[in-house]
Coordinates of C-alpha atoms and ligand atoms in Angstrom, one line a residue:
X1 CA -7.7 -19.8 -15.6
X2 CA -10.8 -17.7 -15.2
X3 CA -11.4 -13.9 -16.6
X4 CA -14.0 -13.5 -14.5
X5 CA -15.6 -9.9 -12.9
X6 CA -18.1 -9.6 -10.4
X7 CA -19.9 -6.6 -10.1
X8 CA -18.8 -5.3 -6.5
X9 CA -20.9 -1.9 -5.2
X10 CA -18.4 -1.9 -2.6
X11 CA -15.3 -3.6 -1.9
X12 CA -14.9 -5.4 1.7
X13 CA -12.7 -8.4 2.9
X14 CA -15.8 -10.9 2.0
X15 CA -14.9 -9.4 -1.7
X16 CA -11.7 -10.2 -1.4
X17 CA -11.6 -13.9 -0.1
X18 CA -14.3 -14.0 -2.7
X19 CA -12.6 -12.6 -5.9
X20 CA -9.2 -15.1 -4.7
X21 CA -12.1 -17.8 -5.4
X22 CA -13.1 -16.8 -8.5
X23 CA -9.2 -15.9 -10.5
X24 CA -10.2 -12.4 -10.1
X25 CA -7.1 -10.0 -9.7
X26 CA -7.1 -7.8 -6.5
X27 CA -5.9 -4.0 -8.4
X28 CA -4.4 -2.5 -4.8
X29 CA -2.5 1.0 -4.8
X30 CA -1.4 3.6 -2.2
X31 CA -2.9 6.8 -1.5
X32 CA -2.1 9.3 1.2
X33 CA -4.9 12.0 -0.1
X34 CA -8.5 13.0 -0.5
X35 CA -7.7 14.5 -4.8
X36 CA -5.3 11.2 -5.2
X37 CA -7.5 8.3 -3.7
X38 CA -11.4 10.0 -5.3
X39 CA -9.1 9.2 -8.8
X40 CA -8.4 6.1 -8.3
X41 CA -11.2 4.9 -5.9
X42 CA -13.5 6.7 -9.2
X43 CA -11.2 4.2 -11.6
X44 CA -12.7 1.2 -9.3
X45 CA -9.8 0.2 -7.5
X46 CA -10.4 -2.7 -5.5
X47 CA -7.9 -1.5 -2.4
X48 CA -6.6 1.8 -1.8
X49 CA -3.3 1.2 1.0
X50 CA -2.8 4.1 3.3
X51 CA 0.7 2.9 3.4
X52 CA 3.7 3.9 5.7
X53 CA 5.0 4.7 1.9
X54 CA 4.1 7.9 3.1
X55 CA 7.0 8.9 4.9
X56 CA 9.0 8.2 1.7
X57 CA 7.0 9.5 -1.2
X58 CA 4.7 12.5 0.7
X59 CA 6.8 13.8 4.0
X60 CA 11.0 12.9 1.7
X61 CA 12.5 10.7 5.1
X62 CA 14.4 7.5 3.2
X63 CA 12.7 5.3 5.8
X64 CA 9.9 4.3 6.6
X65 CA 10.5 4.6 10.6
X66 CA 10.2 7.9 10.9
X67 CA 6.0 8.0 10.2
X68 CA 3.2 8.4 13.6
X69 CA 0.6 7.0 14.5
X70 CA -1.5 10.4 14.3
X71 CA 0.5 11.5 10.4
X72 CA -1.0 8.2 9.1
X73 CA -4.8 9.1 10.6
X74 CA -4.5 12.1 9.3
X75 CA -3.5 10.8 5.8
X76 CA -5.7 7.6 6.1
X77 CA -8.7 10.4 6.9
X78 CA -8.1 12.7 4.5
X79 CA -8.4 9.2 2.1
X80 CA -10.9 7.9 3.6
X81 CA -12.8 10.9 3.0
X82 CA -12.8 10.3 -0.6
X83 CA -13.7 6.7 -1.3
X84 CA -17.5 5.5 -2.3
X85 CA -16.1 1.9 -3.4
X86 CA -12.6 0.5 -2.0
X87 CA -11.5 -1.0 1.1
X88 CA -9.2 1.5 2.2
X89 CA -6.6 0.3 4.7
X90 CA -4.4 0.9 6.2
X91 CA -0.6 0.3 7.7
X92 CA 0.2 0.2 11.5
X93 CA 3.5 2.8 11.2
X94 CA 6.9 0.8 12.8
X95 CA 6.9 1.3 17.2
X96 CA 3.3 0.7 17.5
X97 CA 2.4 -2.7 17.3
X98 CA 5.9 -4.6 17.4
X99 CA 6.7 -6.6 21.4
X100 CA 3.4 -5.2 22.6
X101 CA 0.6 -7.1 22.0
X102 CA -1.6 -4.6 24.1
X103 CA -0.4 -1.5 22.3
X104 CA -1.1 -3.1 18.9
X105 CA -4.3 -3.4 20.3
X106 CA -4.3 0.1 21.1
X107 CA -2.7 1.6 17.4
X108 CA -4.8 -0.4 15.6
X109 CA -8.6 1.2 17.5
X110 CA -7.1 4.5 17.3
X111 CA -6.5 4.2 13.6
X112 CA -10.4 2.4 13.0
X113 CA -12.2 4.9 15.2
X114 CA -10.0 7.9 14.5
X115 CA -9.5 7.3 10.0
X116 CA -13.4 5.3 9.7
X117 CA -11.0 2.6 7.8
X118 CA -11.8 -1.2 6.9
X119 CA -8.6 -2.9 7.3
X120 CA -5.1 -2.2 8.4
X121 CA -1.2 -4.7 7.6
X122 CA 1.1 -5.5 9.7
X123 CA 5.1 -5.8 8.6
X124 CA 5.6 -10.1 9.9
X125 CA 5.2 -13.3 10.3
X126 CA 5.3 -15.9 13.6
X127 CA 7.2 -13.0 15.7
X128 CA 4.3 -10.3 15.9
X129 CA 1.3 -13.2 15.9
X130 CA 0.3 -12.6 19.1
X131 CA -0.3 -8.6 18.0
X132 CA -2.5 -9.8 16.0
X133 CA -4.4 -12.3 17.4
X134 CA -5.0 -9.1 19.8
X135 CA -5.8 -7.0 17.2
X136 CA -8.1 -9.7 15.8
X137 CA -10.2 -9.9 18.9
X138 CA -11.2 -6.4 18.4
X139 CA -13.2 -7.5 15.0
X140 CA -10.4 -5.5 13.2
X141 CA -9.6 -7.1 9.7
X142 CA -5.8 -7.2 9.6
X143 CA -2.9 -8.1 6.7
X144 CA 0.1 -9.2 7.2
X145 CA 3.0 -8.4 5.1
X146 CA 5.9 -10.9 4.4
X147 CA 9.5 -11.0 3.1
X148 CA 11.0 -7.1 2.2
X149 CA 9.2 -5.5 5.2
X150 CA 10.9 -2.2 5.4
X151 CA 10.0 -1.0 8.4
X152 CA 12.7 -3.7 9.2
X153 CA 15.3 -2.0 6.6
X154 CA 18.0 -1.3 9.4
X155 CA 18.1 -5.7 10.3
X156 CA 18.5 -6.5 6.2
X157 CA 20.9 -3.9 5.0
X158 CA 19.6 -3.1 1.4
X159 CA 16.0 -3.1 -0.5
X160 CA 17.6 -6.2 -2.4
X161 CA 15.1 -9.2 -3.0
X162 CA 14.3 -11.4 0.4
X163 CA 13.8 -15.4 0.6
X164 CA 16.4 -16.3 -2.2
X165 CA 18.4 -19.0 0.3
X166 CA 16.2 -21.4 1.2
X167 CA 16.1 -21.1 4.4
X168 CA 14.5 -17.8 4.5
X169 CA 12.2 -18.6 1.6
X170 CA 11.5 -22.0 4.3
X171 CA 9.9 -19.4 7.1
X172 CA 8.0 -17.3 4.9
X173 CA 6.0 -20.3 4.0
X174 CA 6.1 -21.0 7.3
X175 CA 4.7 -17.4 8.5
X176 CA 2.9 -17.0 5.3
X177 CA 1.0 -20.6 6.6
X178 CA 0.1 -19.3 10.6
X179 CA -0.9 -15.7 9.1
X180 CA -3.9 -17.8 7.3
X181 CA -4.0 -19.5 10.6
X182 CA -4.5 -16.5 13.0
X183 CA -7.3 -15.4 10.6
X184 CA -5.1 -12.5 8.7
X185 CA -8.1 -11.5 5.3
X186 CA -4.6 -11.8 2.9
X187 CA -1.2 -10.8 2.8
X188 CA 1.2 -9.0 1.5
X189 CA 4.2 -10.3 -0.5
X190 CA 6.7 -8.0 -1.2
X191 CA 10.5 -8.5 -3.1
X192 CA 10.2 -12.2 -3.3
X193 CA 11.0 -14.7 -5.7
X194 CA 8.4 -15.1 -8.4
X195 CA 7.9 -19.0 -8.2
X196 CA 7.7 -18.5 -4.2
X197 CA 6.1 -15.9 -4.1
X198 CA 3.7 -18.8 -6.6
X199 CA 4.3 -21.4 -4.1
X200 CA 2.5 -19.2 -1.1
X201 CA -0.7 -18.0 -3.6
X202 CA -1.3 -21.8 -3.8
X203 CA -1.2 -23.2 -0.7
X204 CA -3.2 -20.6 1.4
X205 CA -6.8 -19.2 0.6
X206 CA -5.8 -16.3 1.9
X207 CA -5.5 -13.6 -1.4
X208 CA -1.4 -12.9 -1.2
X209 CA -1.3 -9.4 -3.2
X210 CA 2.4 -8.9 -4.9
X211 CA 4.9 -6.1 -4.8
X212 CA 8.3 -7.4 -6.9
X213 CA 6.3 -11.2 -6.5
X214 CA 5.4 -11.8 -10.3
X215 CA 2.5 -13.0 -11.8
X216 CA 1.6 -15.8 -9.9
X217 CA 0.3 -14.0 -6.6
X218 CA -3.7 -13.0 -7.0
X219 CA -3.2 -9.6 -6.8
X220 CA -0.4 -5.8 -7.6
X221 CA -0.1 -4.0 -5.0
X222 CA 1.9 -0.5 -6.8
X223 CA 3.2 3.3 -4.6
X224 CA 1.3 5.8 -7.1
X225 CA 4.1 8.1 -6.8
X226 CA 6.1 5.6 -8.8
X227 CA 3.3 4.3 -10.9
X228 CA 2.2 7.3 -12.3
X229 CA 6.0 8.6 -12.4
X230 CA 7.3 10.5 -10.2
X231 CA 9.1 10.1 -8.9
X232 CA 11.6 8.9 -11.6
X233 CA 14.4 8.0 -9.9
X234 CA 13.5 5.6 -8.7
X235 CA 13.6 2.1 -10.6
X236 CA 13.3 -1.0 -9.7
X237 CA 13.1 -3.6 -11.7
X238 CA 9.2 -4.8 -11.1
X239 CA 8.4 -1.4 -11.7
X240 CA 5.8 -0.7 -13.9
X241 CA 5.6 3.3 -15.2
X242 CA 2.2 4.4 -16.8
X243 CA 2.2 7.9 -17.0
X244 CA 5.8 9.9 -16.9
X245 CA 4.3 12.8 -14.4
X246 CA 7.2 14.1 -13.1
X247 CA 8.4 15.2 -16.9
X248 CA 4.7 15.6 -17.7
X249 CA 5.4 18.8 -14.7
X250 CA 7.8 19.7 -14.4
X251 CA 7.0 20.8 -18.7
X252 CA 3.5 22.7 -17.1
X253 CA 4.9 24.9 -13.9
X254 CA 8.2 25.4 -16.7
X255 CA 5.2 26.7 -18.8
X256 CA 3.8 28.8 -15.8
X257 CA 6.7 30.0 -14.9
X258 CA 7.8 31.3 -18.3
X259 CA 3.6 32.5 -18.2
X260 CA 4.1 35.0 -15.3
X261 CA 7.0 36.2 -16.3
X262 CA 6.2 37.5 -19.4
X263 CA 2.9 38.7 -18.5
X264 CA 1.5 36.5 -20.9
X265 CA -1.4 35.1 -18.3
X266 CA -3.6 35.7 -16.6
X267 CA -5.2 36.7 -20.1
X268 CA -8.0 39.9 -21.2
X269 CA -10.6 35.8 -21.0
X270 CA -8.7 34.8 -16.6
X271 CA -9.6 38.0 -15.0
X272 CA -12.6 40.1 -13.3
Ligands
KIV301 O1 4.1 1.3 2.4 C1 3.4 0.7 1.0 O2 2.8 1.2 0.8 C2 3.6 -0.8 1.1 C3 3.5 -1.2 -0.1 C4 4.7 -0.9 -0.7 C5 3.7 -3.1 -0.4 O3 3.5 -1.3 2.3

């Protein structure tokens, strides 16, 4: 397996497809605001996903369903203002593309126009193919999302691993092929068995980005609050925590409170 890493000044959808061809893994993280996006972009991330997980981690909703198109645009435009190199991908939120391809096109155009983002992501396969095709006719790059699709949580009932059974796995494989044929530039596979994800990634030419889908895919994505350890109550098996920010931040806030209460802050040097 090649570990070649070409230098890209700017990441485009073409760069991502080239990375897959060259065997270079794609690194993607979510971000929802200017300051975080700036750090992530400077670190060299390939793709920032302005995910509708903002509904959970930024707004405190239980699901991704309540977030609106205007709220996604607010988050996406903050991220776009911060970045210099990475590709910015934005989720079309629940209710803005399902069952109405005209509405889907309008939603995607609104996101692209008002946020300055580079591509959109939609959840689902055959059932949303008309919406995907129509968005693509406007020259807007589309990424698919299969497996656990959180906008359908009330259909699934739980956030457990998807496509463990033959029938669902077969549909997923067909949907992945269809998304490639429609012209999607990539695909997120969420919480599916690693062997199935590897098979899908090997069967299509567009990059497959996994979350809880093992190491046989073309790249990985994590929700930034989870990988930084800010959401310490969320512990799925697939999650690798790179920091324990909950503990770090909690300690800093406690220290600040103590310093203020004890009159230690501000010191003589910290005043005018
Ligand atoms: O909204 C999101 O953060 C996502 C990722 C989990 C892939 O869609």
